[in-house]
Amino acid sequence: MDSKSPPTGQSALPPAPAVQVGLVLSGGGSRSAFQIGALRALVPYIEQKGHISVIVGSSVGAINGIVIGSWLRSGLPSALERIESVWLERNFKNTFDGSPSRAFLRAIQVAVMQYVAPGPKSTDRAIFNPRPLMTAVDQLMEEGGGLEPETREKHLRAVAVMTTIDGPERRGLLFVSAQDGVVFHDSAGIAFDVCLLRKMNASHAFASAALPSVLPPVTLNLDTRQVRLVDGGISDNIPVDPACRLGATDLIVIDNSGRRWWLDRVGKPHDTREPWEIAYKDGDFCVRPNSYLEVRNTLGFGPLLKEAVGRSTRDFVAALGPVWPIFKILRGKLGEEVAYEAVSYCALHPDYMSAVIQRGYEEALGVITKLASESAERHAQSIP
């Protein structure tokens, strides 16, 4: 594992096409079902571009990314259909392990801790144990064919997930499964470490999704030593730079983090970096793509959650599980709008998931429609 001298090798593949489509999936908890709807709307656009060559995800986007990558050889529509069914069947019982009453008590402890000292601080205390979901993701990947280079979709040259090495000085770590053994041809200015894998599984994605206090840290053996890993969003929640360094020339970025909503709420610029985010050092720099298509949620998800479960106490409690006391605390301190938006990251309910997927489809369709309109206008202006 070395950020400045990542593994290289001789490619056994034909020359890469001039356009290599990269897919970047952000973190955002259960709101990441948004990505499925967005991708469904983007299928014609992606097919027009060619094939997905690179997939990079962070946090729950990493989970979506490895599942889509495993199923891609069946075609993107089939991959999306399969993972959508998984999102729609999620609930607290089939997603998390352990006693609901204990999770309830942990949720209260975490709520108090976050109120006193906000931010993803290092801790072994977590509300949820995602073991059932990890098992389900591994099984789903196996059903799809897995991510071994020789069995996955032939045009998929690299799949990667961003995570964070926990410790006194946190640092980003990118797990990479590269089809030809080459990670980066140019490692100058990389702001994270790199670990090349032959086989990627659920544990690597859940290391990316291990948000402190919510999900437990993941410990993996790397280079004969154990490394404690936490959420990739602490390092890079929208890993554009890694996707470009892996060879993507044309990026599709799906961002359901809601970052802009929260920054607008407190009147901060959209490029604000929080104190807990890993800062770039002198000499670090980001590589940018030739083209960049972004789909993000322009509206909050709180209203979707309220519409789906807010009129039924039974549905509300089922959707929030043991975190409903956090909602009550937030509603009392900051108001209902903020409370619903905050718990929209962890709510699980089929009506809410359906609404989030539909919102992703509508947002992406709007982006594509605008792009086509602008292209037609440019064409019209070019005609004498």
PDB file of N, CA and C in Angstrom, residues 37-49 251-252 292-296 360-376 378:
ATOM      1  N   GLY A  37     -32.412   5.416  -9.360  1.00  0.00           N
ATOM      2  CA  GLY A  37     -33.325   6.113 -10.243  1.00  0.00           C
ATOM      3  C   GLY A  37     -32.598   6.992 -11.243  1.00  0.00           C
ATOM      4  N   ALA A  38     -31.558   7.687 -10.781  1.00  0.00           N
ATOM      5  CA  ALA A  38     -30.788   8.543 -11.679  1.00  0.00           C
ATOM      6  C   ALA A  38     -30.151   7.732 -12.801  1.00  0.00           C
ATOM      7  N   LEU A  39     -29.546   6.614 -12.459  1.00  0.00           N
ATOM      8  CA  LEU A  39     -28.895   5.786 -13.475  1.00  0.00           C
ATOM      9  C   LEU A  39     -29.905   5.211 -14.461  1.00  0.00           C
ATOM     10  N   ARG A  40     -31.093   4.898 -13.983  1.00  0.00           N
ATOM     11  CA  ARG A  40     -32.116   4.382 -14.884  1.00  0.00           C
ATOM     12  C   ARG A  40     -32.427   5.419 -15.975  1.00  0.00           C
ATOM     13  N   ALA A  41     -32.528   6.686 -15.571  1.00  0.00           N
ATOM     14  CA  ALA A  41     -32.787   7.750 -16.543  1.00  0.00           C
ATOM     15  C   ALA A  41     -31.592   7.987 -17.464  1.00  0.00           C
ATOM     16  N   LEU A  42     -30.393   7.672 -16.981  1.00  0.00           N
ATOM     17  CA  LEU A  42     -29.164   7.944 -17.736  1.00  0.00           C
ATOM     18  C   LEU A  42     -28.750   6.809 -18.672  1.00  0.00           C
ATOM     19  N   VAL A  43     -29.466   5.689 -18.659  1.00  0.00           N
ATOM     20  CA  VAL A  43     -29.071   4.542 -19.488  1.00  0.00           C
ATOM     21  C   VAL A  43     -28.873   4.930 -20.949  1.00  0.00           C
ATOM     22  N   PRO A  44     -29.818   5.639 -21.608  1.00  0.00           N
ATOM     23  CA  PRO A  44     -29.582   6.011 -23.018  1.00  0.00           C
ATOM     24  C   PRO A  44     -28.352   6.894 -23.208  1.00  0.00           C
ATOM     25  N   TYR A  45     -28.123   7.810 -22.288  1.00  0.00           N
ATOM     26  CA  TYR A  45     -26.952   8.685 -22.363  1.00  0.00           C
ATOM     27  C   TYR A  45     -25.666   7.883 -22.263  1.00  0.00           C
ATOM     28  N   ILE A  46     -25.624   6.935 -21.324  1.00  0.00           N
ATOM     29  CA  ILE A  46     -24.435   6.101 -21.148  1.00  0.00           C
ATOM     30  C   ILE A  46     -24.209   5.226 -22.371  1.00  0.00           C
ATOM     31  N   GLU A  47     -25.273   4.646 -22.906  1.00  0.00           N
ATOM     32  CA  GLU A  47     -25.143   3.799 -24.092  1.00  0.00           C
ATOM     33  C   GLU A  47     -24.639   4.592 -25.283  1.00  0.00           C
ATOM     34  N   GLN A  48     -25.039   5.846 -25.385  1.00  0.00           N
ATOM     35  CA  GLN A  48     -24.560   6.705 -26.460  1.00  0.00           C
ATOM     36  C   GLN A  48     -23.074   7.003 -26.295  1.00  0.00           C
ATOM     37  N   LYS A  49     -22.647   7.149 -25.058  1.00  0.00           N
ATOM     38  CA  LYS A  49     -21.235   7.417 -24.772  1.00  0.00           C
ATOM     39  C   LYS A  49     -20.352   6.202 -25.024  1.00  0.00           C
ATOM     40  N   LEU A 251     -16.996  11.879 -17.064  1.00  0.00           N
ATOM     41  CA  LEU A 251     -17.553  11.448 -15.785  1.00  0.00           C
ATOM     42  C   LEU A 251     -19.053  11.696 -15.688  1.00  0.00           C
ATOM     43  N   ILE A 252     -19.714  10.751 -15.033  1.00  0.00           N
ATOM     44  CA  ILE A 252     -21.095  10.904 -14.588  1.00  0.00           C
ATOM     45  C   ILE A 252     -21.045  10.857 -13.064  1.00  0.00           C
ATOM     46  N   TYR A 292     -18.061  16.400 -17.787  1.00  0.00           N
ATOM     47  CA  TYR A 292     -18.547  16.179 -16.418  1.00  0.00           C
ATOM     48  C   TYR A 292     -20.051  16.384 -16.405  1.00  0.00           C
ATOM     49  N   LEU A 293     -20.787  15.318 -16.154  1.00  0.00           N
ATOM     50  CA  LEU A 293     -22.243  15.406 -16.026  1.00  0.00           C
ATOM     51  C   LEU A 293     -22.606  15.099 -14.581  1.00  0.00           C
ATOM     52  N   GLU A 294     -23.225  16.059 -13.922  1.00  0.00           N
ATOM     53  CA  GLU A 294     -23.569  15.884 -12.512  1.00  0.00           C
ATOM     54  C   GLU A 294     -25.076  15.823 -12.323  1.00  0.00           C
ATOM     55  N   VAL A 295     -25.514  14.832 -11.550  1.00  0.00           N
ATOM     56  CA  VAL A 295     -26.904  14.746 -11.114  1.00  0.00           C
ATOM     57  C   VAL A 295     -26.889  14.789  -9.592  1.00  0.00           C
ATOM     58  N   ARG A 296     -27.587  15.734  -9.041  1.00  0.00           N
ATOM     59  CA  ARG A 296     -27.642  15.836  -7.577  1.00  0.00           C
ATOM     60  C   ARG A 296     -29.049  16.228  -7.159  1.00  0.00           C
ATOM     61  N   GLY A 360     -34.559  10.522  -7.933  1.00  0.00           N
ATOM     62  CA  GLY A 360     -33.322  10.395  -8.698  1.00  0.00           C
ATOM     63  C   GLY A 360     -33.589  10.352 -10.189  1.00  0.00           C
ATOM     64  N   TYR A 361     -34.629   9.608 -10.576  1.00  0.00           N
ATOM     65  CA  TYR A 361     -34.991   9.515 -11.998  1.00  0.00           C
ATOM     66  C   TYR A 361     -35.380  10.891 -12.536  1.00  0.00           C
ATOM     67  N   GLU A 362     -36.196  11.620 -11.792  1.00  0.00           N
ATOM     68  CA  GLU A 362     -36.668  12.922 -12.247  1.00  0.00           C
ATOM     69  C   GLU A 362     -35.530  13.939 -12.333  1.00  0.00           C
ATOM     70  N   GLU A 363     -34.642  13.932 -11.344  1.00  0.00           N
ATOM     71  CA  GLU A 363     -33.517  14.872 -11.370  1.00  0.00           C
ATOM     72  C   GLU A 363     -32.600  14.599 -12.559  1.00  0.00           C
ATOM     73  N   ALA A 364     -32.306  13.308 -12.817  1.00  0.00           N
ATOM     74  CA  ALA A 364     -31.435  12.954 -13.933  1.00  0.00           C
ATOM     75  C   ALA A 364     -32.095  13.270 -15.271  1.00  0.00           C
ATOM     76  N   LEU A 365     -33.386  12.998 -15.362  1.00  0.00           N
ATOM     77  CA  LEU A 365     -34.108  13.300 -16.592  1.00  0.00           C
ATOM     78  C   LEU A 365     -34.080  14.798 -16.881  1.00  0.00           C
ATOM     79  N   GLY A 366     -34.196  15.595 -15.831  1.00  0.00           N
ATOM     80  CA  GLY A 366     -34.113  17.042 -15.999  1.00  0.00           C
ATOM     81  C   GLY A 366     -32.760  17.482 -16.516  1.00  0.00           C
ATOM     82  N   VAL A 367     -31.699  16.864 -16.008  1.00  0.00           N
ATOM     83  CA  VAL A 367     -30.342  17.194 -16.459  1.00  0.00           C
ATOM     84  C   VAL A 367     -30.163  16.819 -17.927  1.00  0.00           C
ATOM     85  N   ILE A 368     -30.617  15.639 -18.311  1.00  0.00           N
ATOM     86  CA  ILE A 368     -30.480  15.174 -19.695  1.00  0.00           C
ATOM     87  C   ILE A 368     -31.307  16.039 -20.642  1.00  0.00           C
ATOM     88  N   THR A 369     -32.508  16.387 -20.227  1.00  0.00           N
ATOM     89  CA  THR A 369     -33.366  17.238 -21.061  1.00  0.00           C
ATOM     90  C   THR A 369     -32.729  18.604 -21.291  1.00  0.00           C
ATOM     91  N   LYS A 370     -32.174  19.178 -20.238  1.00  0.00           N
ATOM     92  CA  LYS A 370     -31.497  20.468 -20.362  1.00  0.00           C
ATOM     93  C   LYS A 370     -30.280  20.354 -21.272  1.00  0.00           C
ATOM     94  N   LEU A 371     -29.529  19.262 -21.139  1.00  0.00           N
ATOM     95  CA  LEU A 371     -28.339  19.055 -21.965  1.00  0.00           C
ATOM     96  C   LEU A 371     -28.726  18.954 -23.445  1.00  0.00           C
ATOM     97  N   ALA A 372     -29.795  18.228 -23.733  1.00  0.00           N
ATOM     98  CA  ALA A 372     -30.243  18.068 -25.121  1.00  0.00           C
ATOM     99  C   ALA A 372     -30.726  19.398 -25.683  1.00  0.00           C
ATOM    100  N   SER A 373     -31.417  20.186 -24.848  1.00  0.00           N
ATOM    101  CA  SER A 373     -31.903  21.485 -25.290  1.00  0.00           C
ATOM    102  C   SER A 373     -30.748  22.432 -25.615  1.00  0.00           C
ATOM    103  N   GLU A 374     -29.721  22.431 -24.747  1.00  0.00           N
ATOM    104  CA  GLU A 374     -28.553  23.288 -24.981  1.00  0.00           C
ATOM    105  C   GLU A 374     -27.807  22.856 -26.230  1.00  0.00           C
ATOM    106  N   SER A 375     -27.712  21.545 -26.461  1.00  0.00           N
ATOM    107  CA  SER A 375     -27.034  21.030 -27.644  1.00  0.00           C
ATOM    108  C   SER A 375     -27.787  21.431 -28.917  1.00  0.00           C
ATOM    109  N   ALA A 376     -29.115  21.352 -28.881  1.00  0.00           N
ATOM    110  CA  ALA A 376     -29.922  21.733 -30.044  1.00  0.00           C
ATOM    111  C   ALA A 376     -29.795  23.222 -30.322  1.00  0.00           C
ATOM    112  N   ARG A 378     -27.179  25.144 -29.600  1.00  0.00           N
ATOM    113  CA  ARG A 378     -25.847  25.390 -30.174  1.00  0.00           C
ATOM    114  C   ARG A 378     -25.815  24.996 -31.646  1.00  0.00           C
TER     115      ARG A 378
END
